[in-house]
Structure formats: structure tokens, C-alpha cells
mmCIF file of C-alpha atoms in Angstrom:
data_model
loop_
_atom_site.group_PDB
_atom_site.id
_atom_site.type_symbol
_atom_site.label_atom_id
_atom_site.label_comp_id
_atom_site.label_asym_id
_atom_site.label_seq_id
_atom_site.Cartn_x
_atom_site.Cartn_y
_atom_site.Cartn_z
ATOM 1 C CA MET A 226 27.238 5.613 10.022
ATOM 2 C CA SER A 227 27.610 3.822 6.739
ATOM 3 C CA VAL A 228 25.827 0.893 5.195
ATOM 4 C CA ALA A 229 26.647 -1.563 2.461
ATOM 5 C CA ILE A 230 24.320 -1.604 -0.510
ATOM 6 C CA MET A 231 24.155 -3.675 -3.657
ATOM 7 C CA ARG A 232 23.608 -1.445 -6.665
ATOM 8 C CA PHE A 233 22.386 -2.387 -10.112
ATOM 9 C CA ARG A 234 20.227 -1.047 -12.897
ATOM 10 C CA ALA A 235 16.717 -1.738 -14.067
ATOM 11 C CA GLY A 236 16.133 -0.333 -17.517
ATOM 12 C CA ALA A 237 17.347 3.252 -17.597
ATOM 13 C CA SER A 238 17.403 3.747 -13.824
ATOM 14 C CA GLY A 239 19.854 2.888 -11.075
ATOM 15 C CA TYR A 240 18.647 1.112 -7.953
ATOM 16 C CA ALA A 241 20.176 -0.297 -4.799
ATOM 17 C CA VAL A 242 19.083 -2.454 -1.944
ATOM 18 C CA ALA A 243 20.605 -3.110 1.472
ATOM 19 C CA ALA A 244 23.327 -5.690 0.906
ATOM 20 C CA GLY A 245 22.129 -7.703 3.874
ATOM 21 C CA CYS A 246 18.869 -8.410 2.046
ATOM 22 C CA VAL A 247 20.645 -10.158 -0.821
ATOM 23 C CA GLU A 248 21.050 -13.855 -0.315
ATOM 24 C CA GLY A 249 22.563 -14.514 -3.692
ATOM 25 C CA VAL A 250 23.034 -13.455 -7.302
ATOM 26 C CA GLY A 251 22.527 -15.818 -10.203
ATOM 27 C CA PRO A 252 22.084 -15.864 -13.953
ATOM 28 C CA ALA A 253 18.875 -14.739 -15.620
ATOM 29 C CA ARG A 254 16.122 -17.296 -15.368
ATOM 30 C CA PRO A 255 12.812 -17.419 -17.230
ATOM 31 C CA GLY A 256 9.772 -16.647 -15.150
ATOM 32 C CA VAL A 257 11.523 -14.357 -12.718
ATOM 33 C CA PRO A 258 9.848 -10.912 -12.779
ATOM 34 C CA HIS A 259 12.047 -8.006 -13.736
ATOM 35 C CA LEU A 260 12.350 -5.122 -11.293
ATOM 36 C CA VAL A 261 10.895 -2.762 -13.908
ATOM 37 C CA GLN A 262 7.752 -4.864 -13.945
ATOM 38 C CA LEU A 263 7.699 -5.200 -10.181
ATOM 39 C CA LEU A 264 7.912 -1.441 -9.718
ATOM 40 C CA ASP A 265 5.699 -0.728 -12.705
ATOM 41 C CA ALA A 266 8.458 1.751 -13.492
ATOM 42 C CA ARG A 267 8.390 1.528 -17.248
ATOM 43 C CA THR A 268 8.987 4.843 -18.952
ATOM 44 C CA ALA A 269 10.276 5.738 -22.393
ATOM 45 C CA GLY A 270 13.472 3.811 -22.904
ATOM 46 C CA ASP A 271 13.081 2.181 -19.524
ATOM 47 C CA HIS A 272 12.825 -1.492 -20.146
ATOM 48 C CA PRO A 273 14.857 -4.482 -19.068
ATOM 49 C CA GLY A 274 18.254 -4.393 -20.665
ATOM 50 C CA ALA A 275 17.700 -0.897 -22.071
ATOM 51 C CA HIS A 276 21.371 -0.082 -21.650
ATOM 52 C CA HIS A 277 22.569 -3.247 -23.246
ATOM 53 C CA ASP A 278 22.480 -4.890 -26.615
ATOM 54 C CA ASP A 279 21.480 -8.265 -25.234
ATOM 55 C CA SER A 280 20.280 -9.947 -22.086
ATOM 56 C CA ASP A 281 23.741 -11.064 -20.949
ATOM 57 C CA HIS A 282 23.667 -8.426 -18.248
ATOM 58 C CA VAL A 283 20.433 -9.580 -16.659
ATOM 59 C CA ARG A 284 20.928 -11.246 -13.298
ATOM 60 C CA THR A 285 18.609 -12.782 -10.765
ATOM 61 C CA LEU A 286 18.776 -11.435 -7.219
ATOM 62 C CA ARG A 287 17.581 -13.612 -4.375
ATOM 63 C CA LEU A 288 16.321 -11.313 -1.654
ATOM 64 C CA VAL A 289 15.476 -12.331 1.874
ATOM 65 C CA VAL A 290 13.611 -10.060 4.247
ATOM 66 C CA ARG A 291 12.212 -11.286 7.531
ATOM 67 C CA GLY A 292 12.329 -14.861 6.377
ATOM 68 C CA GLN A 293 10.536 -14.208 3.097
ATOM 69 C CA ARG A 294 12.321 -14.848 -0.172
ATOM 70 C CA LEU A 295 11.846 -13.024 -3.442
ATOM 71 C CA GLU A 296 13.619 -13.462 -6.746
ATOM 72 C CA VAL A 297 13.809 -10.490 -9.043
ATOM 73 C CA ALA A 298 15.672 -9.885 -12.281
ATOM 74 C CA VAL A 299 17.821 -6.783 -12.592
ATOM 75 C CA ASP A 300 20.288 -5.399 -15.110
ATOM 76 C CA GLY A 301 23.989 -5.323 -14.414
ATOM 77 C CA PRO A 302 26.577 -4.296 -13.666
ATOM 78 C CA ILE A 303 26.070 -5.283 -10.051
ATOM 79 C CA ASP A 304 28.417 -4.384 -7.243
ATOM 80 C CA VAL A 305 28.468 -3.765 -3.533
ATOM 81 C CA VAL A 306 29.493 -0.355 -2.234
ATOM 82 C CA GLU A 307 29.329 1.401 1.081
ATOM 83 C CA ILE A 308 27.384 4.616 1.369
ATOM 84 C CA ALA A 309 27.457 7.246 4.096
ATOM 85 C CA ARG A 310 25.043 9.958 5.072
ATOM 86 C CA ASP A 311 26.681 12.426 2.705
ATOM 87 C CA ASP A 312 25.861 10.178 -0.227
ATOM 88 C CA ILE A 313 22.135 10.502 0.423
ATOM 89 C CA THR A 314 20.314 13.182 -1.542
ATOM 90 C CA PRO A 315 17.903 14.944 0.814
ATOM 91 C CA CYS A 316 14.326 15.070 -0.279
ATOM 92 C CA ARG A 317 11.061 15.774 1.402
ATOM 93 C CA SER A 318 9.455 12.666 0.136
ATOM 94 C CA THR A 319 10.423 9.948 -2.256
ATOM 95 C CA LEU A 320 6.793 9.753 -3.375
ATOM 96 C CA SER A 321 6.874 5.990 -3.445
ATOM 97 C CA SER A 322 6.529 3.553 -0.634
ATOM 98 C CA ARG A 323 8.966 1.289 -2.444
ATOM 99 C CA ILE A 324 11.810 3.781 -2.326
ATOM 100 C CA LEU A 325 13.551 4.777 0.906
ATOM 101 C CA GLY A 326 15.474 7.603 -0.671
ATOM 102 C CA PHE A 327 18.132 8.378 -3.211
ATOM 103 C CA ALA A 328 21.890 8.157 -3.168
ATOM 104 C CA ARG A 329 24.308 9.824 -5.534
ATOM 105 C CA LEU A 330 27.302 7.631 -6.266
ATOM 106 C CA ASP A 331 29.948 8.216 -8.913
ATOM 107 C CA GLY A 332 27.746 10.881 -10.467
ATOM 108 C CA ASP A 333 24.761 8.598 -10.880
ATOM 109 C CA MET A 334 21.557 8.614 -8.873
ATOM 110 C CA TYR A 335 20.393 5.389 -7.291
ATOM 111 C CA ALA A 336 16.956 4.820 -5.844
ATOM 112 C CA LEU A 337 17.277 2.982 -2.555
ATOM 113 C CA LEU A 338 14.659 0.268 -2.586
ATOM 114 C CA ASP A 339 12.683 -0.551 0.492
ATOM 115 C CA ALA A 340 13.007 -4.328 0.450
ATOM 116 C CA ASP A 341 10.004 -4.704 2.751
ATOM 117 C CA ASN A 342 7.783 -2.998 0.214
ATOM 118 C CA LEU A 343 9.214 -4.917 -2.707
ATOM 119 C CA PHE A 344 7.681 -7.971 -1.145
ATOM 120 C CA ALA A 345 4.400 -6.105 -0.879
ATOM 121 C CA ALA A 346 4.683 -5.229 -4.581
ATOM 122 C CA GLU A 347 5.306 -8.830 -5.497
ATOM 123 C CA HIS A 348 2.248 -9.949 -3.613
ATOM 124 C CA ALA A 349 0.002 -7.066 -4.649
ATOM 125 C CA PRO A 350 -2.988 -7.979 -6.784
ATOM 126 C CA GLY A 351 -2.825 -7.122 -10.452
ATOM 127 C CA MET B 155 33.875 -1.746 5.067
ATOM 128 C CA THR B 156 31.100 -2.855 7.309
ATOM 129 C CA GLY B 157 29.353 -6.152 6.861
ATOM 130 C CA PRO B 158 26.101 -6.611 5.009
ATOM 131 C CA THR B 159 23.479 -4.181 6.185
ATOM 132 C CA SER B 160 19.821 -4.652 6.697
ATOM 133 C CA ASN B 161 16.903 -2.767 5.214
ATOM 134 C CA GLU B 162 16.348 -1.102 8.611
ATOM 135 C CA GLU B 163 19.917 0.212 8.708
ATOM 136 C CA LEU B 164 19.536 1.631 5.209
ATOM 137 C CA ARG B 165 16.256 3.244 6.263
ATOM 138 C CA GLU B 166 17.971 4.841 9.271
ATOM 139 C CA LEU B 167 20.772 6.201 7.119
ATOM 140 C CA VAL B 168 18.330 7.795 4.704
ATOM 141 C CA ALA B 169 16.325 9.276 7.575
ATOM 142 C CA SER B 170 19.459 10.735 9.162
ATOM 143 C CA ALA B 171 20.285 12.536 5.924
ATOM 144 C CA GLY B 172 16.861 14.118 5.594
ATOM 145 C CA ALA B 173 17.768 17.788 5.377
ATOM 146 C CA PRO B 174 14.806 20.010 4.538
ATOM 147 C CA VAL B 175 14.435 20.385 0.818
ATOM 148 C CA GLU B 176 13.404 24.038 1.264
ATOM 149 C CA THR B 177 16.984 24.932 2.176
ATOM 150 C CA ILE B 178 18.243 23.661 -1.124
ATOM 151 C CA ALA B 179 15.421 25.259 -3.050
ATOM 152 C CA ALA B 180 16.012 28.676 -1.506
ATOM 153 C CA ALA B 181 19.688 28.583 -2.358
ATOM 154 C CA ALA B 182 19.018 27.667 -5.954
ATOM 155 C CA ALA B 183 16.035 30.047 -6.389
ATOM 156 C CA THR B 184 14.086 27.177 -7.814
ATOM 157 C CA THR B 185 11.134 25.231 -6.533
ATOM 158 C CA PRO B 186 10.783 21.457 -6.409
ATOM 159 C CA MET B 187 7.875 20.554 -8.635
ATOM 160 C CA ILE B 188 6.252 17.445 -9.964
ATOM 161 C CA ALA B 189 5.820 17.596 -13.721
ATOM 162 C CA PHE B 190 3.298 15.475 -15.518
ATOM 163 C CA ARG B 191 1.598 15.063 -18.868
ATOM 164 C CA ILE B 192 -2.079 14.861 -19.660
ATOM 165 C CA GLY B 193 -2.578 14.102 -23.334
ATOM 166 C CA PRO B 194 -0.228 16.395 -25.236
ATOM 167 C CA ARG B 195 0.058 19.050 -22.506
ATOM 168 C CA TRP B 196 2.545 19.272 -19.661
ATOM 169 C CA PHE B 197 1.730 20.561 -16.200
ATOM 170 C CA ALA B 198 3.556 21.001 -12.920
ATOM 171 C CA VAL B 199 2.555 21.424 -9.313
ATOM 172 C CA SER B 200 4.636 22.302 -6.297
ATOM 173 C CA ALA B 201 6.094 19.112 -4.824
ATOM 174 C CA ALA B 202 5.245 20.476 -1.377
ATOM 175 C CA GLU B 203 1.576 20.171 -2.294
ATOM 176 C CA VAL B 204 1.806 16.635 -3.620
ATOM 177 C CA ARG B 205 1.108 13.996 -1.024
ATOM 178 C CA GLU B 206 2.061 11.125 -3.288
ATOM 179 C CA VAL B 207 1.998 9.726 -6.782
ATOM 180 C CA VAL B 208 0.519 6.280 -7.130
ATOM 181 C CA THR B 209 -0.538 3.994 -9.910
ATOM 182 C CA LEU B 210 -4.166 4.456 -10.731
ATOM 183 C CA GLU B 211 -6.058 1.360 -9.739
ATOM 184 C CA ALA B 212 -9.782 1.931 -9.977
ATOM 185 C CA ILE B 213 -12.106 4.887 -9.860
ATOM 186 C CA THR B 214 -15.430 4.511 -8.163
ATOM 187 C CA PRO B 215 -17.995 6.778 -9.815
ATOM 188 C CA VAL B 216 -20.015 8.895 -7.435
ATOM 189 C CA PRO B 217 -23.488 9.638 -8.688
ATOM 190 C CA GLY B 218 -24.628 13.214 -8.542
ATOM 191 C CA VAL B 219 -21.304 14.996 -8.260
ATOM 192 C CA ALA B 220 -20.171 17.718 -10.601
ATOM 193 C CA GLN B 221 -19.009 16.719 -14.045
ATOM 194 C CA GLN B 222 -15.391 17.608 -13.319
ATOM 195 C CA ILE B 223 -15.199 14.982 -10.585
ATOM 196 C CA LEU B 224 -14.615 11.570 -12.082
ATOM 197 C CA GLY B 225 -15.212 9.745 -8.835
ATOM 198 C CA VAL B 226 -13.151 8.647 -5.890
ATOM 199 C CA ALA B 227 -10.184 6.343 -5.577
ATOM 200 C CA LEU B 228 -8.924 4.452 -2.578
ATOM 201 C CA VAL B 229 -5.429 5.622 -1.710
ATOM 202 C CA ARG B 230 -3.877 4.036 1.384
ATOM 203 C CA GLY B 231 -7.210 3.656 3.045
ATOM 204 C CA ARG B 232 -8.449 7.113 2.162
ATOM 205 C CA LEU B 233 -11.020 7.964 -0.459
ATOM 206 C CA VAL B 234 -9.672 10.745 -2.606
ATOM 207 C CA PRO B 235 -11.803 12.682 -5.093
ATOM 208 C CA ILE B 236 -10.490 12.543 -8.635
ATOM 209 C CA LEU B 237 -10.644 15.738 -10.639
ATOM 210 C CA ASP B 238 -10.938 15.630 -14.419
ATOM 211 C CA LEU B 239 -8.373 18.337 -15.108
ATOM 212 C CA ALA B 240 -8.441 17.702 -18.841
ATOM 213 C CA ALA B 241 -12.135 18.516 -18.913
ATOM 214 C CA LEU B 242 -11.729 21.501 -16.618
ATOM 215 C CA LEU B 243 -9.027 23.026 -18.804
ATOM 216 C CA ASP B 244 -10.544 21.867 -22.054
ATOM 217 C CA CYS B 245 -7.365 19.923 -22.664
ATOM 218 C CA PRO B 246 -7.417 17.551 -25.640
ATOM 219 C CA ARG B 247 -6.942 13.918 -24.714
ATOM 220 C CA SER B 248 -4.992 13.058 -27.796
ATOM 221 C CA GLY B 249 -1.233 12.807 -27.671
ATOM 222 C CA GLU B 250 1.358 10.230 -26.924
ATOM 223 C CA PRO B 251 -0.368 7.334 -25.217
ATOM 224 C CA ALA B 252 0.673 6.409 -21.711
ATOM 225 C CA ILE B 253 3.401 3.776 -21.615
ATOM 226 C CA THR B 254 2.668 2.894 -18.032
ATOM 227 C CA ARG B 255 -0.646 2.683 -16.294
ATOM 228 C CA PRO B 256 -1.929 6.188 -15.585
ATOM 229 C CA ARG B 257 -0.642 7.869 -12.459
ATOM 230 C CA LEU B 258 -2.699 9.450 -9.760
ATOM 231 C CA ILE B 259 -1.179 12.647 -8.389
ATOM 232 C CA VAL B 260 -2.581 13.228 -4.925
ATOM 233 C CA LEU B 261 -2.585 16.929 -4.093
ATOM 234 C CA THR B 262 -2.947 18.317 -0.609
ATOM 235 C CA HIS B 263 -3.812 21.750 0.693
ATOM 236 C CA GLY B 264 -4.517 22.112 4.390
ATOM 237 C CA ASP B 265 -6.695 19.219 5.417
ATOM 238 C CA ASP B 266 -8.173 18.771 1.957
ATOM 239 C CA GLU B 267 -6.889 16.638 -0.835
ATOM 240 C CA ALA B 268 -7.759 15.751 -4.394
ATOM 241 C CA ALA B 269 -6.088 13.854 -7.164
ATOM 242 C CA LEU B 270 -5.389 14.275 -10.848
ATOM 243 C CA ILE B 271 -4.879 11.556 -13.420
ATOM 244 C CA ALA B 272 -1.722 11.878 -15.487
ATOM 245 C CA ASP B 273 -0.533 9.878 -18.463
ATOM 246 C CA GLU B 274 3.081 10.331 -17.411
ATOM 247 C CA THR B 275 4.995 11.840 -14.508
ATOM 248 C CA VAL B 276 8.646 12.769 -14.310
ATOM 249 C CA GLY B 277 9.157 13.080 -10.580
ATOM 250 C CA VAL B 278 10.636 15.988 -8.689
ATOM 251 C CA LEU B 279 12.295 18.690 -10.786
ATOM 252 C CA GLU B 280 13.915 21.894 -9.589
ATOM 253 C CA LEU B 281 12.146 24.472 -11.743
ATOM 254 C CA PRO B 282 12.287 28.263 -11.879
ATOM 255 C CA PRO B 283 9.270 30.375 -10.967
ATOM 256 C CA PRO B 284 6.611 30.398 -13.694
ATOM 257 C CA VAL B 285 5.909 33.458 -15.789
ATOM 258 C CA SER B 286 2.388 34.628 -15.156
ATOM 259 C CA THR B 287 0.047 34.289 -18.088
ATOM 260 C CA GLY B 288 -2.291 36.873 -16.658
ATOM 261 C CA ASP B 289 -5.089 34.377 -16.343
ATOM 262 C CA ALA B 290 -6.479 33.907 -12.903
ATOM 263 C CA GLY B 291 -7.673 30.466 -12.052
ATOM 264 C CA LEU B 292 -6.159 27.045 -12.173
ATOM 265 C CA VAL B 293 -2.966 28.014 -13.963
ATOM 266 C CA ARG B 294 -0.467 30.208 -12.080
ATOM 267 C CA GLY B 295 1.803 30.649 -15.049
ATOM 268 C CA GLU B 296 4.018 28.890 -17.507
ATOM 269 C CA LEU B 297 7.648 27.907 -17.720
ATOM 270 C CA ARG B 298 9.861 26.085 -20.132
ATOM 271 C CA TRP B 299 11.245 22.695 -19.210
ATOM 272 C CA SER B 300 13.295 20.758 -21.715
ATOM 273 C CA THR B 301 11.367 21.108 -24.975
ATOM 274 C CA HIS B 302 8.021 21.569 -23.258
ATOM 275 C CA ILE B 303 5.926 24.514 -22.185
ATOM 276 C CA VAL B 304 4.703 23.601 -18.726
ATOM 277 C CA ALA B 305 1.622 25.103 -17.126
ATOM 278 C CA VAL B 306 2.101 25.472 -13.379
ATOM 279 C CA LEU B 307 -1.119 24.772 -11.551
ATOM 280 C CA ASP B 308 -2.455 26.462 -8.452
ATOM 281 C CA VAL B 309 -3.190 23.564 -6.117
ATOM 282 C CA SER B 310 -5.328 25.558 -3.702
ATOM 283 C CA THR B 311 -7.622 26.611 -6.574
ATOM 284 C CA ILE B 312 -7.846 23.043 -7.819
ATOM 285 C CA ILE B 313 -8.792 21.711 -4.428
ATOM 286 C CA HIS B 314 -11.223 24.555 -3.905
ATOM 287 C CA ALA B 315 -12.879 23.559 -7.187
ATOM 288 C CA VAL B 316 -13.326 20.055 -5.842
ATOM 289 C CA THR B 317 -14.630 21.074 -2.443
ATOM 290 C CA ALA B 318 -16.973 23.607 -4.056
ATOM 291 C CA ALA B 319 -18.281 20.948 -6.410
ATOM 292 C CA GLU B 320 -18.732 18.528 -3.522
ATOM 293 C CA SER B 321 -20.623 21.085 -1.478
ATOM 294 C CA ARG B 322 -22.946 21.762 -4.406
ATOM 295 C CA SER B 323 -23.745 18.119 -4.882
#
């Protein structure tokens, strides 16, 4: 079994989401929340565009899950790759309802986002 | 290359790859631990005894409980007692301020659970066994991680402290 994912970065961390959840990718737009903010994942050096000198690498993802749409800003580069079971790093728990698990690709670790729970994050109070 | 995949398919793939983490830990002679910072001091607890790490939302004070219990917090529908570890260990609260909102580390031992408030967490690390400091109590020992001395906590003792305090109140 293998699945296609879209991978990208948010600050210092790599993330990916099921490719089927991505309706489109566009340029950065004001007012679109960054994934770092959505995940409240800010750590030292972990801020939008942390790997880049400017915001040219910020893109807007349009996600669709179960008919709901969510726009979120992420940092590039963005690409679509296929992952298999062997790419998944086993772990007892990801410790976050927003992360399904972790995949190691090309030496980098990517957190596999649970798109369902991203929508919950977007609509959470506060 | 398959076509675009759904969130459910990705979830299934991750679930199918879920080999027990103990196997890896045994081979490497290390233990998965969650490391975290309270003020200037670093601590770690066994990841097996951490139910989850969540963003601290609100603490509801509970009148009449022991001083080391800050109150309770609602975590996924459960009320979890919050232990003031800094006060219990006489840990100074100064240090690098939290960049994110404080984290709540929910510990579990048997059917009991309690939570600690951390300024910063660094997720699951594979760490060697701690060197005993000779002190019985909350701290099992210490180890070095990166540039930090990390005190490894005994979760069962922490939770016992909470349940004992609750029973006294």
C-alpha cells in the first residue's frame, strides 16, 4: 500500500498532508493563517519562512475534507511524493491529535497532518 | 504512482506501520522520553507514561486541595489534576520565557493521571538510562542531553503525590 502526500515546511519543521485533501496551491495571500499558527507549533527558530530570507516561498494551500474548505499558508518547497509503509516511523503515539504519524523521506522527518483535525484547529476557540 | 489519496488512506498507512516502539528501544538500549523545561531546568519522563501533551487552556482552581495542586484542567472531557512541580521541587521560575503557550504534560500510571505544566517540550527523544543521584523521591536520576542536565522524573511517585494530596483534602 502506498499513498500520495503533499509535503512542505512550516517554519523549521516538515509536514505533509494526504494529496487528495489538497484542492489547489496558490501564492501567499494576506489574512490566511500560517500552519505554524494553526498548530500553535512555534518553537525557537520555528516561524513562518524560518528557512528563507523572504516570503517568496510562502504558498497558500486550499484543503478540502468532507466538503469543508480551509486555506492555510505553508512554506515551500512543495511537492507531491508517494510514501509506503516502510517510510513511516513507528511510534507509540504522536502525542497530538493533529498528527497521524511521521514519515522519513530523503533523510528528513515529516509530520503527517490529520486533515480532519486541522479543520478542528481552525475552528477551535482562541 | 497512485492517484491522490485521502486522509483516511494516509491514516490506514500510518496505522499499518505501527510497530511497537519498545522493540526499537530495546535494540538501542535507550528509552523514549519526553523532555521538557520548567523555568531554567530540564526534566524528562518516560514517553510510555505520558498520555498526551496539549496546550494549556485554563486551570480551574479547586479550593481546599494541597498547595502543590494548582487545580484541574479539562483534557478531552476528563478533568486532570495539575501538579505544581516547580513548587514541589523548589524549582526557580525564572529562565527563558515560554515562546509558545505553556504545555500540559498528561502523565498516566495505572488508572490514575496527573499533569505538569511545562514552558517548553521537545517531543519524544531516545535517551540513555539516567544516572541515579541517590535521592529517593520524584527524581529517578539525571542524564545529559545536548547541553542540558536533565532530571528524569518518577511518574508513579508524582501521581502518588497527587492522589495522596487529594485523599488528604
